[in-house]
Amino acid sequence: MLVLAGCGRATSEKTVRRLADSPEAVKARQEAESASRDTIAAWDAKTPLTLGLVVLEDACAGGQAKEWFFQTGDDRYKIRCTMYVTAYFGADPRRVADTLDGVLTAGDRTGSPIPFGHDFQYARTVVDYYRGKTGDPQGPGTGEPTELFSAGTITLNWDQVRTRDTRELIEEPRPCAPHDPPMRRCLHEPTSTSVADLRREYGMLFKLTFPTRDYFIVRK
């Protein structure tokens, strides 16, 4: 959501708080969060993955004074609110091929919010790799894959399960910043659940990362 406003200097904290709590910002925040949660719910319901943890970070920052030499663009807005959403799912490490194939089947459906389907050749190669039908998906010596990527939509990562040496595993989410709505929110649901807890319960983890979303901007 983009709102135009008059020119000014660095935005004061009082103004940032007022704008972050405006009806326009609240509506944009609710819509952004709802869209992410709806997508997460679809992954949980329509794929073999089991949702275990959702982390949502939401921060509003004021614009800076005019930047003359090192221009970052932070002097062009009064406020910018950004949302970061990540979801963690459990899965059976003995059934990685079936799990990924189930994700592709869910993505095949018309109107699905899951952007990976069987028309994605690399994804099919990854499934074949876990079925033992082909070598390393990215070429000889590249090793076990860990990611499917859809530009501007979603990134799906997972624990390595076939690598014999040091395995690449999904890391714990970073600790929440101090909760100070409407300036800063950090939700960790369920609060007491960790990545390590989910790995012990299911055997392996998948991580769904949404692109950083600037959902509310007021230009100077």
mmCIF file with all atom_site columns, C-alpha atoms in Angstrom:
data_model
loop_
_atom_site.group_PDB
_atom_site.id
_atom_site.type_symbol
_atom_site.label_atom_id
_atom_site.label_alt_id
_atom_site.label_comp_id
_atom_site.label_asym_id
_atom_site.label_entity_id
_atom_site.label_seq_id
_atom_site.pdbx_PDB_ins_code
_atom_site.Cartn_x
_atom_site.Cartn_y
_atom_site.Cartn_z
_atom_site.occupancy
_atom_site.B_iso_or_equiv
_atom_site.pdbx_formal_charge
_atom_site.auth_seq_id
_atom_site.auth_comp_id
_atom_site.auth_asym_id
_atom_site.auth_atom_id
_atom_site.pdbx_PDB_model_num
ATOM 1   C CA . MET A 1 1   ? 0.000  0.000   0.000   1.00 0.00 ? 1   MET A CA 1
ATOM 2   C CA . LEU A 1 2   ? 1.409  3.407   -0.996  1.00 0.00 ? 2   LEU A CA 1
ATOM 3   C CA . VAL A 1 3   ? 0.311  6.734   0.469   1.00 0.00 ? 3   VAL A CA 1
ATOM 4   C CA . LEU A 1 4   ? 1.665  10.121  -0.665  1.00 0.00 ? 4   LEU A CA 1
ATOM 5   C CA . ALA A 1 5   ? 2.499  12.898  1.797   1.00 0.00 ? 5   ALA A CA 1
ATOM 6   C CA . GLY A 1 6   ? 4.290  16.231  1.843   1.00 0.00 ? 6   GLY A CA 1
ATOM 7   C CA . CYS A 1 7   ? 8.077  16.572  1.917   1.00 0.00 ? 7   CYS A CA 1
ATOM 8   C CA . GLY A 1 8   ? 9.920  16.712  5.264   1.00 0.00 ? 8   GLY A CA 1
ATOM 9   C CA . ARG A 1 9   ? 13.012 15.883  7.242   1.00 0.00 ? 9   ARG A CA 1
ATOM 10  C CA . ALA A 1 10  ? 13.748 12.755  9.228   1.00 0.00 ? 10  ALA A CA 1
ATOM 11  C CA . THR A 1 11  ? 10.478 11.442  10.641  1.00 0.00 ? 11  THR A CA 1
ATOM 12  C CA . SER A 1 12  ? 10.009 11.843  14.374  1.00 0.00 ? 12  SER A CA 1
ATOM 13  C CA . GLU A 1 13  ? 9.127  8.811   16.494  1.00 0.00 ? 13  GLU A CA 1
ATOM 14  C CA . LYS A 1 14  ? 5.814  10.431  17.410  1.00 0.00 ? 14  LYS A CA 1
ATOM 15  C CA . THR A 1 15  ? 4.886  10.749  13.738  1.00 0.00 ? 15  THR A CA 1
ATOM 16  C CA . VAL A 1 16  ? 5.998  7.199   12.967  1.00 0.00 ? 16  VAL A CA 1
ATOM 17  C CA . ARG A 1 17  ? 3.816  5.857   15.778  1.00 0.00 ? 17  ARG A CA 1
ATOM 18  C CA . ARG A 1 18  ? 0.843  7.905   14.602  1.00 0.00 ? 18  ARG A CA 1
ATOM 19  C CA . LEU A 1 19  ? 1.198  6.733   11.003  1.00 0.00 ? 19  LEU A CA 1
ATOM 20  C CA . ALA A 1 20  ? 1.857  3.107   12.016  1.00 0.00 ? 20  ALA A CA 1
ATOM 21  C CA . ASP A 1 21  ? -1.375 3.101   14.021  1.00 0.00 ? 21  ASP A CA 1
ATOM 22  C CA . SER A 1 22  ? -3.473 4.832   11.348  1.00 0.00 ? 22  SER A CA 1
ATOM 23  C CA . PRO A 1 23  ? -6.525 3.024   9.924   1.00 0.00 ? 23  PRO A CA 1
ATOM 24  C CA . GLU A 1 24  ? -4.736 2.696   6.568   1.00 0.00 ? 24  GLU A CA 1
ATOM 25  C CA . ALA A 1 25  ? -1.699 1.032   8.174   1.00 0.00 ? 25  ALA A CA 1
ATOM 26  C CA . VAL A 1 26  ? -3.819 -1.257  10.345  1.00 0.00 ? 26  VAL A CA 1
ATOM 27  C CA . LYS A 1 27  ? -5.824 -2.420  7.326   1.00 0.00 ? 27  LYS A CA 1
ATOM 28  C CA . ALA A 1 28  ? -2.697 -3.020  5.226   1.00 0.00 ? 28  ALA A CA 1
ATOM 29  C CA . ARG A 1 29  ? -1.072 -4.918  8.130   1.00 0.00 ? 29  ARG A CA 1
ATOM 30  C CA . GLN A 1 30  ? -4.087 -7.151  8.608   1.00 0.00 ? 30  GLN A CA 1
ATOM 31  C CA . GLU A 1 31  ? -4.323 -7.897  4.899   1.00 0.00 ? 31  GLU A CA 1
ATOM 32  C CA . ALA A 1 32  ? -0.617 -8.755  4.610   1.00 0.00 ? 32  ALA A CA 1
ATOM 33  C CA . GLU A 1 33  ? -0.720 -11.057 7.626   1.00 0.00 ? 33  GLU A CA 1
ATOM 34  C CA . SER A 1 34  ? -3.955 -12.715 6.540   1.00 0.00 ? 34  SER A CA 1
ATOM 35  C CA . ALA A 1 35  ? -2.588 -13.455 3.066   1.00 0.00 ? 35  ALA A CA 1
ATOM 36  C CA . SER A 1 36  ? 0.501  -15.141 4.525   1.00 0.00 ? 36  SER A CA 1
ATOM 37  C CA . ARG A 1 37  ? -1.509 -17.160 7.045   1.00 0.00 ? 37  ARG A CA 1
ATOM 38  C CA . ASP A 1 38  ? -3.926 -18.324 4.330   1.00 0.00 ? 38  ASP A CA 1
ATOM 39  C CA . THR A 1 39  ? -1.005 -19.577 2.249   1.00 0.00 ? 39  THR A CA 1
ATOM 40  C CA . ILE A 1 40  ? 0.543  -21.353 5.238   1.00 0.00 ? 40  ILE A CA 1
ATOM 41  C CA . ALA A 1 41  ? -2.790 -23.005 6.006   1.00 0.00 ? 41  ALA A CA 1
ATOM 42  C CA . ALA A 1 42  ? -2.990 -24.254 2.405   1.00 0.00 ? 42  ALA A CA 1
ATOM 43  C CA . TRP A 1 43  ? 0.476  -25.812 2.656   1.00 0.00 ? 43  TRP A CA 1
ATOM 44  C CA . ASP A 1 44  ? -0.533 -27.512 5.907   1.00 0.00 ? 44  ASP A CA 1
ATOM 45  C CA . ALA A 1 45  ? -3.835 -28.822 4.523   1.00 0.00 ? 45  ALA A CA 1
ATOM 46  C CA . LYS A 1 46  ? -2.907 -29.742 0.954   1.00 0.00 ? 46  LYS A CA 1
ATOM 47  C CA . THR A 1 47  ? 0.662  -31.116 1.204   1.00 0.00 ? 47  THR A CA 1
ATOM 48  C CA . PRO A 1 48  ? 2.183  -33.977 3.230   1.00 0.00 ? 48  PRO A CA 1
ATOM 49  C CA . LEU A 1 49  ? 3.939  -31.381 5.431   1.00 0.00 ? 49  LEU A CA 1
ATOM 50  C CA . THR A 1 50  ? 2.785  -30.798 9.016   1.00 0.00 ? 50  THR A CA 1
ATOM 51  C CA . LEU A 1 51  ? 2.844  -27.233 10.316  1.00 0.00 ? 51  LEU A CA 1
ATOM 52  C CA . GLY A 1 52  ? 4.802  -26.863 13.538  1.00 0.00 ? 52  GLY A CA 1
ATOM 53  C CA . LEU A 1 53  ? 5.863  -23.225 13.936  1.00 0.00 ? 53  LEU A CA 1
ATOM 54  C CA . VAL A 1 54  ? 5.082  -19.787 12.475  1.00 0.00 ? 54  VAL A CA 1
ATOM 55  C CA . VAL A 1 55  ? 7.328  -16.763 12.985  1.00 0.00 ? 55  VAL A CA 1
ATOM 56  C CA . LEU A 1 56  ? 6.098  -13.306 11.985  1.00 0.00 ? 56  LEU A CA 1
ATOM 57  C CA . GLU A 1 57  ? 8.102  -10.108 12.338  1.00 0.00 ? 57  GLU A CA 1
ATOM 58  C CA . ASP A 1 58  ? 6.601  -6.711  11.616  1.00 0.00 ? 58  ASP A CA 1
ATOM 59  C CA . ALA A 1 59  ? 8.511  -3.427  11.887  1.00 0.00 ? 59  ALA A CA 1
ATOM 60  C CA . CYS A 1 60  ? 7.727  0.191   11.016  1.00 0.00 ? 60  CYS A CA 1
ATOM 61  C CA . ALA A 1 61  ? 10.599 2.639   10.564  1.00 0.00 ? 61  ALA A CA 1
ATOM 62  C CA . GLY A 1 62  ? 10.729 6.367   9.949   1.00 0.00 ? 62  GLY A CA 1
ATOM 63  C CA . GLY A 1 63  ? 12.469 7.932   6.976   1.00 0.00 ? 63  GLY A CA 1
ATOM 64  C CA . GLN A 1 64  ? 15.826 9.673   7.252   1.00 0.00 ? 64  GLN A CA 1
ATOM 65  C CA . ALA A 1 65  ? 16.881 13.233  6.498   1.00 0.00 ? 65  ALA A CA 1
ATOM 66  C CA . LYS A 1 66  ? 18.028 14.058  2.971   1.00 0.00 ? 66  LYS A CA 1
ATOM 67  C CA . GLU A 1 67  ? 20.876 11.761  1.882   1.00 0.00 ? 67  GLU A CA 1
ATOM 68  C CA . TRP A 1 68  ? 23.401 13.679  -0.210  1.00 0.00 ? 68  TRP A CA 1
ATOM 69  C CA . PHE A 1 69  ? 26.291 11.239  -0.691  1.00 0.00 ? 69  PHE A CA 1
ATOM 70  C CA . PHE A 1 70  ? 25.391 7.669   0.340   1.00 0.00 ? 70  PHE A CA 1
ATOM 71  C CA . GLN A 1 71  ? 21.891 7.303   -1.014  1.00 0.00 ? 71  GLN A CA 1
ATOM 72  C CA . THR A 1 72  ? 19.846 4.328   0.163   1.00 0.00 ? 72  THR A CA 1
ATOM 73  C CA . GLY A 1 73  ? 16.370 5.682   -0.545  1.00 0.00 ? 73  GLY A CA 1
ATOM 74  C CA . ASP A 1 74  ? 15.575 5.895   3.177   1.00 0.00 ? 74  ASP A CA 1
ATOM 75  C CA . ASP A 1 75  ? 15.096 9.665   2.814   1.00 0.00 ? 75  ASP A CA 1
ATOM 76  C CA . ARG A 1 76  ? 12.215 9.262   0.381   1.00 0.00 ? 76  ARG A CA 1
ATOM 77  C CA . TYR A 1 77  ? 9.523  8.139   2.800   1.00 0.00 ? 77  TYR A CA 1
ATOM 78  C CA . LYS A 1 78  ? 7.999  9.230   6.108   1.00 0.00 ? 78  LYS A CA 1
ATOM 79  C CA . ILE A 1 79  ? 7.338  5.668   7.209   1.00 0.00 ? 79  ILE A CA 1
ATOM 80  C CA . ARG A 1 80  ? 7.835  2.180   5.840   1.00 0.00 ? 80  ARG A CA 1
ATOM 81  C CA . CYS A 1 81  ? 6.297  -0.904  7.430   1.00 0.00 ? 81  CYS A CA 1
ATOM 82  C CA . THR A 1 82  ? 7.739  -4.298  6.531   1.00 0.00 ? 82  THR A CA 1
ATOM 83  C CA . MET A 1 83  ? 6.623  -7.845  7.300   1.00 0.00 ? 83  MET A CA 1
ATOM 84  C CA . TYR A 1 84  ? 8.697  -11.033 7.424   1.00 0.00 ? 84  TYR A CA 1
ATOM 85  C CA . VAL A 1 85  ? 6.973  -14.431 7.663   1.00 0.00 ? 85  VAL A CA 1
ATOM 86  C CA . THR A 1 86  ? 8.473  -17.898 7.980   1.00 0.00 ? 86  THR A CA 1
ATOM 87  C CA . ALA A 1 87  ? 6.734  -21.227 8.600   1.00 0.00 ? 87  ALA A CA 1
ATOM 88  C CA . TYR A 1 88  ? 8.353  -24.470 9.744   1.00 0.00 ? 88  TYR A CA 1
ATOM 89  C CA . PHE A 1 89  ? 6.919  -27.898 8.923   1.00 0.00 ? 89  PHE A CA 1
ATOM 90  C CA . GLY A 1 90  ? 7.771  -31.392 10.090  1.00 0.00 ? 90  GLY A CA 1
ATOM 91  C CA . ALA A 1 91  ? 8.189  -34.392 7.783   1.00 0.00 ? 91  ALA A CA 1
ATOM 92  C CA . ASP A 1 92  ? 9.366  -38.007 7.780   1.00 0.00 ? 92  ASP A CA 1
ATOM 93  C CA . PRO A 1 93  ? 13.025 -38.164 6.621   1.00 0.00 ? 93  PRO A CA 1
ATOM 94  C CA . ARG A 1 94  ? 12.393 -41.621 5.166   1.00 0.00 ? 94  ARG A CA 1
ATOM 95  C CA . ARG A 1 95  ? 9.778  -40.241 2.772   1.00 0.00 ? 95  ARG A CA 1
ATOM 96  C CA . VAL A 1 96  ? 11.396 -37.089 1.355   1.00 0.00 ? 96  VAL A CA 1
ATOM 97  C CA . ALA A 1 97  ? 10.624 -38.065 -2.252  1.00 0.00 ? 97  ALA A CA 1
ATOM 98  C CA . ASP A 1 98  ? 6.949  -38.699 -1.486  1.00 0.00 ? 98  ASP A CA 1
ATOM 99  C CA . THR A 1 99  ? 6.737  -35.480 0.511   1.00 0.00 ? 99  THR A CA 1
ATOM 100 C CA . LEU A 1 100 ? 8.197  -33.352 -2.278  1.00 0.00 ? 100 LEU A CA 1
ATOM 101 C CA . ASP A 1 101 ? 6.091  -35.140 -4.874  1.00 0.00 ? 101 ASP A CA 1
ATOM 102 C CA . GLY A 1 102 ? 3.026  -34.381 -2.754  1.00 0.00 ? 102 GLY A CA 1
ATOM 103 C CA . VAL A 1 103 ? 3.989  -30.702 -2.722  1.00 0.00 ? 103 VAL A CA 1
ATOM 104 C CA . LEU A 1 104 ? 4.200  -30.734 -6.525  1.00 0.00 ? 104 LEU A CA 1
ATOM 105 C CA . THR A 1 105 ? 0.827  -32.472 -6.788  1.00 0.00 ? 105 THR A CA 1
ATOM 106 C CA . ALA A 1 106 ? -0.737 -29.792 -4.583  1.00 0.00 ? 106 ALA A CA 1
ATOM 107 C CA . GLY A 1 107 ? 0.867  -27.128 -6.782  1.00 0.00 ? 107 GLY A CA 1
ATOM 108 C CA . ASP A 1 108 ? -0.576 -28.736 -9.921  1.00 0.00 ? 108 ASP A CA 1
ATOM 109 C CA . ARG A 1 109 ? -4.111 -27.786 -8.903  1.00 0.00 ? 109 ARG A CA 1
ATOM 110 C CA . THR A 1 110 ? -5.623 -24.766 -10.635 1.00 0.00 ? 110 THR A CA 1
ATOM 111 C CA . GLY A 1 111 ? -5.513 -21.689 -8.428  1.00 0.00 ? 111 GLY A CA 1
ATOM 112 C CA . SER A 1 112 ? -3.208 -23.296 -5.873  1.00 0.00 ? 112 SER A CA 1
ATOM 113 C CA . PRO A 1 113 ? -1.109 -20.890 -3.757  1.00 0.00 ? 113 PRO A CA 1
ATOM 114 C CA . ILE A 1 114 ? 1.686  -23.460 -3.910  1.00 0.00 ? 114 ILE A CA 1
ATOM 115 C CA . PRO A 1 115 ? 3.981  -22.290 -6.741  1.00 0.00 ? 115 PRO A CA 1
ATOM 116 C CA . PHE A 1 116 ? 5.780  -25.608 -7.358  1.00 0.00 ? 116 PHE A CA 1
ATOM 117 C CA . GLY A 1 117 ? 4.185  -28.170 -9.676  1.00 0.00 ? 117 GLY A CA 1
ATOM 118 C CA . HIS A 1 118 ? 5.240  -31.055 -11.886 1.00 0.00 ? 118 HIS A CA 1
ATOM 119 C CA . ASP A 1 119 ? 5.882  -28.587 -14.706 1.00 0.00 ? 119 ASP A CA 1
ATOM 120 C CA . PHE A 1 120 ? 8.959  -27.479 -12.722 1.00 0.00 ? 120 PHE A CA 1
ATOM 121 C CA . GLN A 1 121 ? 11.649 -29.707 -14.245 1.00 0.00 ? 121 GLN A CA 1
ATOM 122 C CA . TYR A 1 122 ? 14.249 -29.124 -11.538 1.00 0.00 ? 122 TYR A CA 1
ATOM 123 C CA . ALA A 1 123 ? 11.722 -30.063 -8.845  1.00 0.00 ? 123 ALA A CA 1
ATOM 124 C CA . ARG A 1 124 ? 10.970 -33.328 -10.655 1.00 0.00 ? 124 ARG A CA 1
ATOM 125 C CA . THR A 1 125 ? 14.707 -34.011 -10.799 1.00 0.00 ? 125 THR A CA 1
ATOM 126 C CA . VAL A 1 126 ? 14.944 -33.459 -7.029  1.00 0.00 ? 126 VAL A CA 1
ATOM 127 C CA . VAL A 1 127 ? 12.161 -35.999 -6.475  1.00 0.00 ? 127 VAL A CA 1
ATOM 128 C CA . ASP A 1 128 ? 13.977 -38.494 -8.726  1.00 0.00 ? 128 ASP A CA 1
ATOM 129 C CA . TYR A 1 129 ? 17.184 -37.863 -6.762  1.00 0.00 ? 129 TYR A CA 1
ATOM 130 C CA . TYR A 1 130 ? 15.496 -38.871 -3.506  1.00 0.00 ? 130 TYR A CA 1
ATOM 131 C CA . ARG A 1 131 ? 14.015 -41.911 -5.216  1.00 0.00 ? 131 ARG A CA 1
ATOM 132 C CA . GLY A 1 132 ? 17.512 -42.946 -6.256  1.00 0.00 ? 132 GLY A CA 1
ATOM 133 C CA . LYS A 1 133 ? 16.788 -42.573 -9.982  1.00 0.00 ? 133 LYS A CA 1
ATOM 134 C CA . THR A 1 134 ? 19.290 -39.819 -10.758 1.00 0.00 ? 134 THR A CA 1
ATOM 135 C CA . GLY A 1 135 ? 22.471 -38.174 -9.492  1.00 0.00 ? 135 GLY A CA 1
ATOM 136 C CA . ASP A 1 136 ? 22.942 -34.755 -7.929  1.00 0.00 ? 136 ASP A CA 1
ATOM 137 C CA . PRO A 1 137 ? 20.189 -32.492 -9.348  1.00 0.00 ? 137 PRO A CA 1
ATOM 138 C CA . GLN A 1 138 ? 22.536 -29.553 -9.978  1.00 0.00 ? 138 GLN A CA 1
ATOM 139 C CA . GLY A 1 139 ? 25.262 -31.686 -11.532 1.00 0.00 ? 139 GLY A CA 1
ATOM 140 C CA . PRO A 1 140 ? 27.935 -34.181 -10.418 1.00 0.00 ? 140 PRO A CA 1
ATOM 141 C CA . GLY A 1 141 ? 29.580 -33.253 -7.145  1.00 0.00 ? 141 GLY A CA 1
ATOM 142 C CA . THR A 1 142 ? 27.048 -30.597 -6.148  1.00 0.00 ? 142 THR A CA 1
ATOM 143 C CA . GLY A 1 143 ? 25.578 -32.778 -3.420  1.00 0.00 ? 143 GLY A CA 1
ATOM 144 C CA . GLU A 1 144 ? 22.173 -33.093 -1.837  1.00 0.00 ? 144 GLU A CA 1
ATOM 145 C CA . PRO A 1 145 ? 19.728 -30.284 -2.696  1.00 0.00 ? 145 PRO A CA 1
ATOM 146 C CA . THR A 1 146 ? 18.170 -28.103 -0.003  1.00 0.00 ? 146 THR A CA 1
ATOM 147 C CA . GLU A 1 147 ? 15.908 -25.660 -1.816  1.00 0.00 ? 147 GLU A CA 1
ATOM 148 C CA . LEU A 1 148 ? 13.114 -24.948 -4.264  1.00 0.00 ? 148 LEU A CA 1
ATOM 149 C CA . PHE A 1 149 ? 12.771 -21.281 -5.182  1.00 0.00 ? 149 PHE A CA 1
ATOM 150 C CA . SER A 1 150 ? 9.973  -19.284 -6.795  1.00 0.00 ? 150 SER A CA 1
ATOM 151 C CA . ALA A 1 151 ? 11.014 -15.694 -7.477  1.00 0.00 ? 151 ALA A CA 1
ATOM 152 C CA . GLY A 1 152 ? 8.880  -13.172 -5.623  1.00 0.00 ? 152 GLY A CA 1
ATOM 153 C CA . THR A 1 153 ? 6.643  -15.885 -4.172  1.00 0.00 ? 153 THR A CA 1
ATOM 154 C CA . ILE A 1 154 ? 8.132  -18.416 -1.752  1.00 0.00 ? 154 ILE A CA 1
ATOM 155 C CA . THR A 1 155 ? 11.345 -20.299 -0.945  1.00 0.00 ? 155 THR A CA 1
ATOM 156 C CA . LEU A 1 156 ? 11.177 -23.882 0.361   1.00 0.00 ? 156 LEU A CA 1
ATOM 157 C CA . ASN A 1 157 ? 14.209 -25.280 2.207   1.00 0.00 ? 157 ASN A CA 1
ATOM 158 C CA . TRP A 1 158 ? 14.712 -28.573 4.031   1.00 0.00 ? 158 TRP A CA 1
ATOM 159 C CA . ASP A 1 159 ? 17.134 -30.551 6.163   1.00 0.00 ? 159 ASP A CA 1
ATOM 160 C CA . GLN A 1 160 ? 19.628 -32.684 4.309   1.00 0.00 ? 160 GLN A CA 1
ATOM 161 C CA . VAL A 1 161 ? 19.037 -36.355 5.084   1.00 0.00 ? 161 VAL A CA 1
ATOM 162 C CA . ARG A 1 162 ? 21.349 -38.234 2.695   1.00 0.00 ? 162 ARG A CA 1
ATOM 163 C CA . THR A 1 163 ? 24.595 -36.340 3.242   1.00 0.00 ? 163 THR A CA 1
ATOM 164 C CA . ARG A 1 164 ? 27.006 -38.500 5.253   1.00 0.00 ? 164 ARG A CA 1
ATOM 165 C CA . ASP A 1 165 ? 29.373 -35.802 6.431   1.00 0.00 ? 165 ASP A CA 1
ATOM 166 C CA . THR A 1 166 ? 28.214 -32.462 7.843   1.00 0.00 ? 166 THR A CA 1
ATOM 167 C CA . ARG A 1 167 ? 24.522 -32.092 7.084   1.00 0.00 ? 167 ARG A CA 1
ATOM 168 C CA . GLU A 1 168 ? 22.975 -28.724 6.290   1.00 0.00 ? 168 GLU A CA 1
ATOM 169 C CA . LEU A 1 169 ? 20.039 -28.274 8.654   1.00 0.00 ? 169 LEU A CA 1
ATOM 170 C CA . ILE A 1 170 ? 17.327 -25.657 9.101   1.00 0.00 ? 170 ILE A CA 1
ATOM 171 C CA . GLU A 1 171 ? 18.444 -23.209 11.778  1.00 0.00 ? 171 GLU A CA 1
ATOM 172 C CA . GLU A 1 172 ? 16.469 -21.818 14.682  1.00 0.00 ? 172 GLU A CA 1
ATOM 173 C CA . PRO A 1 173 ? 14.674 -18.523 13.959  1.00 0.00 ? 173 PRO A CA 1
ATOM 174 C CA . ARG A 1 174 ? 16.399 -15.453 15.310  1.00 0.00 ? 174 ARG A CA 1
ATOM 175 C CA . PRO A 1 175 ? 15.197 -14.223 18.707  1.00 0.00 ? 175 PRO A CA 1
ATOM 176 C CA . CYS A 1 176 ? 12.296 -11.795 18.696  1.00 0.00 ? 176 CYS A CA 1
ATOM 177 C CA . ALA A 1 177 ? 13.049 -8.079  18.973  1.00 0.00 ? 177 ALA A CA 1
ATOM 178 C CA . PRO A 1 178 ? 11.281 -6.259  21.842  1.00 0.00 ? 178 PRO A CA 1
ATOM 179 C CA . HIS A 1 179 ? 7.529  -6.241  21.250  1.00 0.00 ? 179 HIS A CA 1
ATOM 180 C CA . ASP A 1 180 ? 6.354  -2.635  20.825  1.00 0.00 ? 180 ASP A CA 1
ATOM 181 C CA . PRO A 1 181 ? 3.253  -2.430  18.602  1.00 0.00 ? 181 PRO A CA 1
ATOM 182 C CA . PRO A 1 182 ? 2.497  -0.773  16.276  1.00 0.00 ? 182 PRO A CA 1
ATOM 183 C CA . MET A 1 183 ? 6.224  -0.051  15.753  1.00 0.00 ? 183 MET A CA 1
ATOM 184 C CA . ARG A 1 184 ? 7.455  -3.617  16.241  1.00 0.00 ? 184 ARG A CA 1
ATOM 185 C CA . ARG A 1 185 ? 5.716  -6.970  16.526  1.00 0.00 ? 185 ARG A CA 1
ATOM 186 C CA . CYS A 1 186 ? 7.230  -10.419 16.698  1.00 0.00 ? 186 CYS A CA 1
ATOM 187 C CA . LEU A 1 187 ? 5.032  -13.509 16.891  1.00 0.00 ? 187 LEU A CA 1
ATOM 188 C CA . HIS A 1 188 ? 6.475  -16.957 17.583  1.00 0.00 ? 188 HIS A CA 1
ATOM 189 C CA . GLU A 1 189 ? 3.631  -19.494 17.467  1.00 0.00 ? 189 GLU A CA 1
ATOM 190 C CA . PRO A 1 190 ? 3.629  -21.695 19.511  1.00 0.00 ? 190 PRO A CA 1
ATOM 191 C CA . THR A 1 191 ? 5.847  -19.672 21.843  1.00 0.00 ? 191 THR A CA 1
ATOM 192 C CA . SER A 1 192 ? 7.536  -22.660 23.475  1.00 0.00 ? 192 SER A CA 1
ATOM 193 C CA . THR A 1 193 ? 8.256  -24.605 20.253  1.00 0.00 ? 193 THR A CA 1
ATOM 194 C CA . SER A 1 194 ? 11.752 -24.674 18.740  1.00 0.00 ? 194 SER A CA 1
ATOM 195 C CA . VAL A 1 195 ? 13.177 -26.071 15.529  1.00 0.00 ? 195 VAL A CA 1
ATOM 196 C CA . ALA A 1 196 ? 15.003 -28.679 17.606  1.00 0.00 ? 196 ALA A CA 1
ATOM 197 C CA . ASP A 1 197 ? 11.692 -29.744 19.193  1.00 0.00 ? 197 ASP A CA 1
ATOM 198 C CA . LEU A 1 198 ? 10.104 -30.234 15.780  1.00 0.00 ? 198 LEU A CA 1
ATOM 199 C CA . ARG A 1 199 ? 13.096 -32.170 14.464  1.00 0.00 ? 199 ARG A CA 1
ATOM 200 C CA . ARG A 1 200 ? 12.930 -34.535 17.432  1.00 0.00 ? 200 ARG A CA 1
ATOM 201 C CA . GLU A 1 201 ? 9.195  -35.041 16.848  1.00 0.00 ? 201 GLU A CA 1
ATOM 202 C CA . TYR A 1 202 ? 9.132  -35.478 13.067  1.00 0.00 ? 202 TYR A CA 1
ATOM 203 C CA . GLY A 1 203 ? 12.695 -36.370 12.065  1.00 0.00 ? 203 GLY A CA 1
ATOM 204 C CA . MET A 1 204 ? 13.306 -33.502 9.632   1.00 0.00 ? 204 MET A CA 1
ATOM 205 C CA . LEU A 1 205 ? 12.152 -29.974 8.890   1.00 0.00 ? 205 LEU A CA 1
ATOM 206 C CA . PHE A 1 206 ? 11.013 -27.945 5.912   1.00 0.00 ? 206 PHE A CA 1
ATOM 207 C CA . LYS A 1 207 ? 11.056 -24.146 6.042   1.00 0.00 ? 207 LYS A CA 1
ATOM 208 C CA . LEU A 1 208 ? 8.767  -21.895 4.023   1.00 0.00 ? 208 LEU A CA 1
ATOM 209 C CA . THR A 1 209 ? 10.074 -18.330 3.640   1.00 0.00 ? 209 THR A CA 1
ATOM 210 C CA . PHE A 1 210 ? 7.954  -15.509 2.254   1.00 0.00 ? 210 PHE A CA 1
ATOM 211 C CA . PRO A 1 211 ? 9.608  -12.570 0.492   1.00 0.00 ? 211 PRO A CA 1
ATOM 212 C CA . THR A 1 212 ? 10.085 -9.448  2.564   1.00 0.00 ? 212 THR A CA 1
ATOM 213 C CA . ARG A 1 213 ? 6.943  -7.366  2.087   1.00 0.00 ? 213 ARG A CA 1
ATOM 214 C CA . ASP A 1 214 ? 6.740  -3.570  2.403   1.00 0.00 ? 214 ASP A CA 1
ATOM 215 C CA . TYR A 1 215 ? 3.018  -3.405  3.087   1.00 0.00 ? 215 TYR A CA 1
ATOM 216 C CA . PHE A 1 216 ? 2.659  0.268   4.027   1.00 0.00 ? 216 PHE A CA 1
ATOM 217 C CA . ILE A 1 217 ? 4.687  3.280   2.809   1.00 0.00 ? 217 ILE A CA 1
ATOM 218 C CA . VAL A 1 218 ? 4.045  6.991   3.163   1.00 0.00 ? 218 VAL A CA 1
ATOM 219 C CA . ARG A 1 219 ? 6.224  8.979   0.772   1.00 0.00 ? 219 ARG A CA 1
ATOM 220 C CA . LYS A 1 220 ? 7.638  12.404  1.609   1.00 0.00 ? 220 LYS A CA 1
#
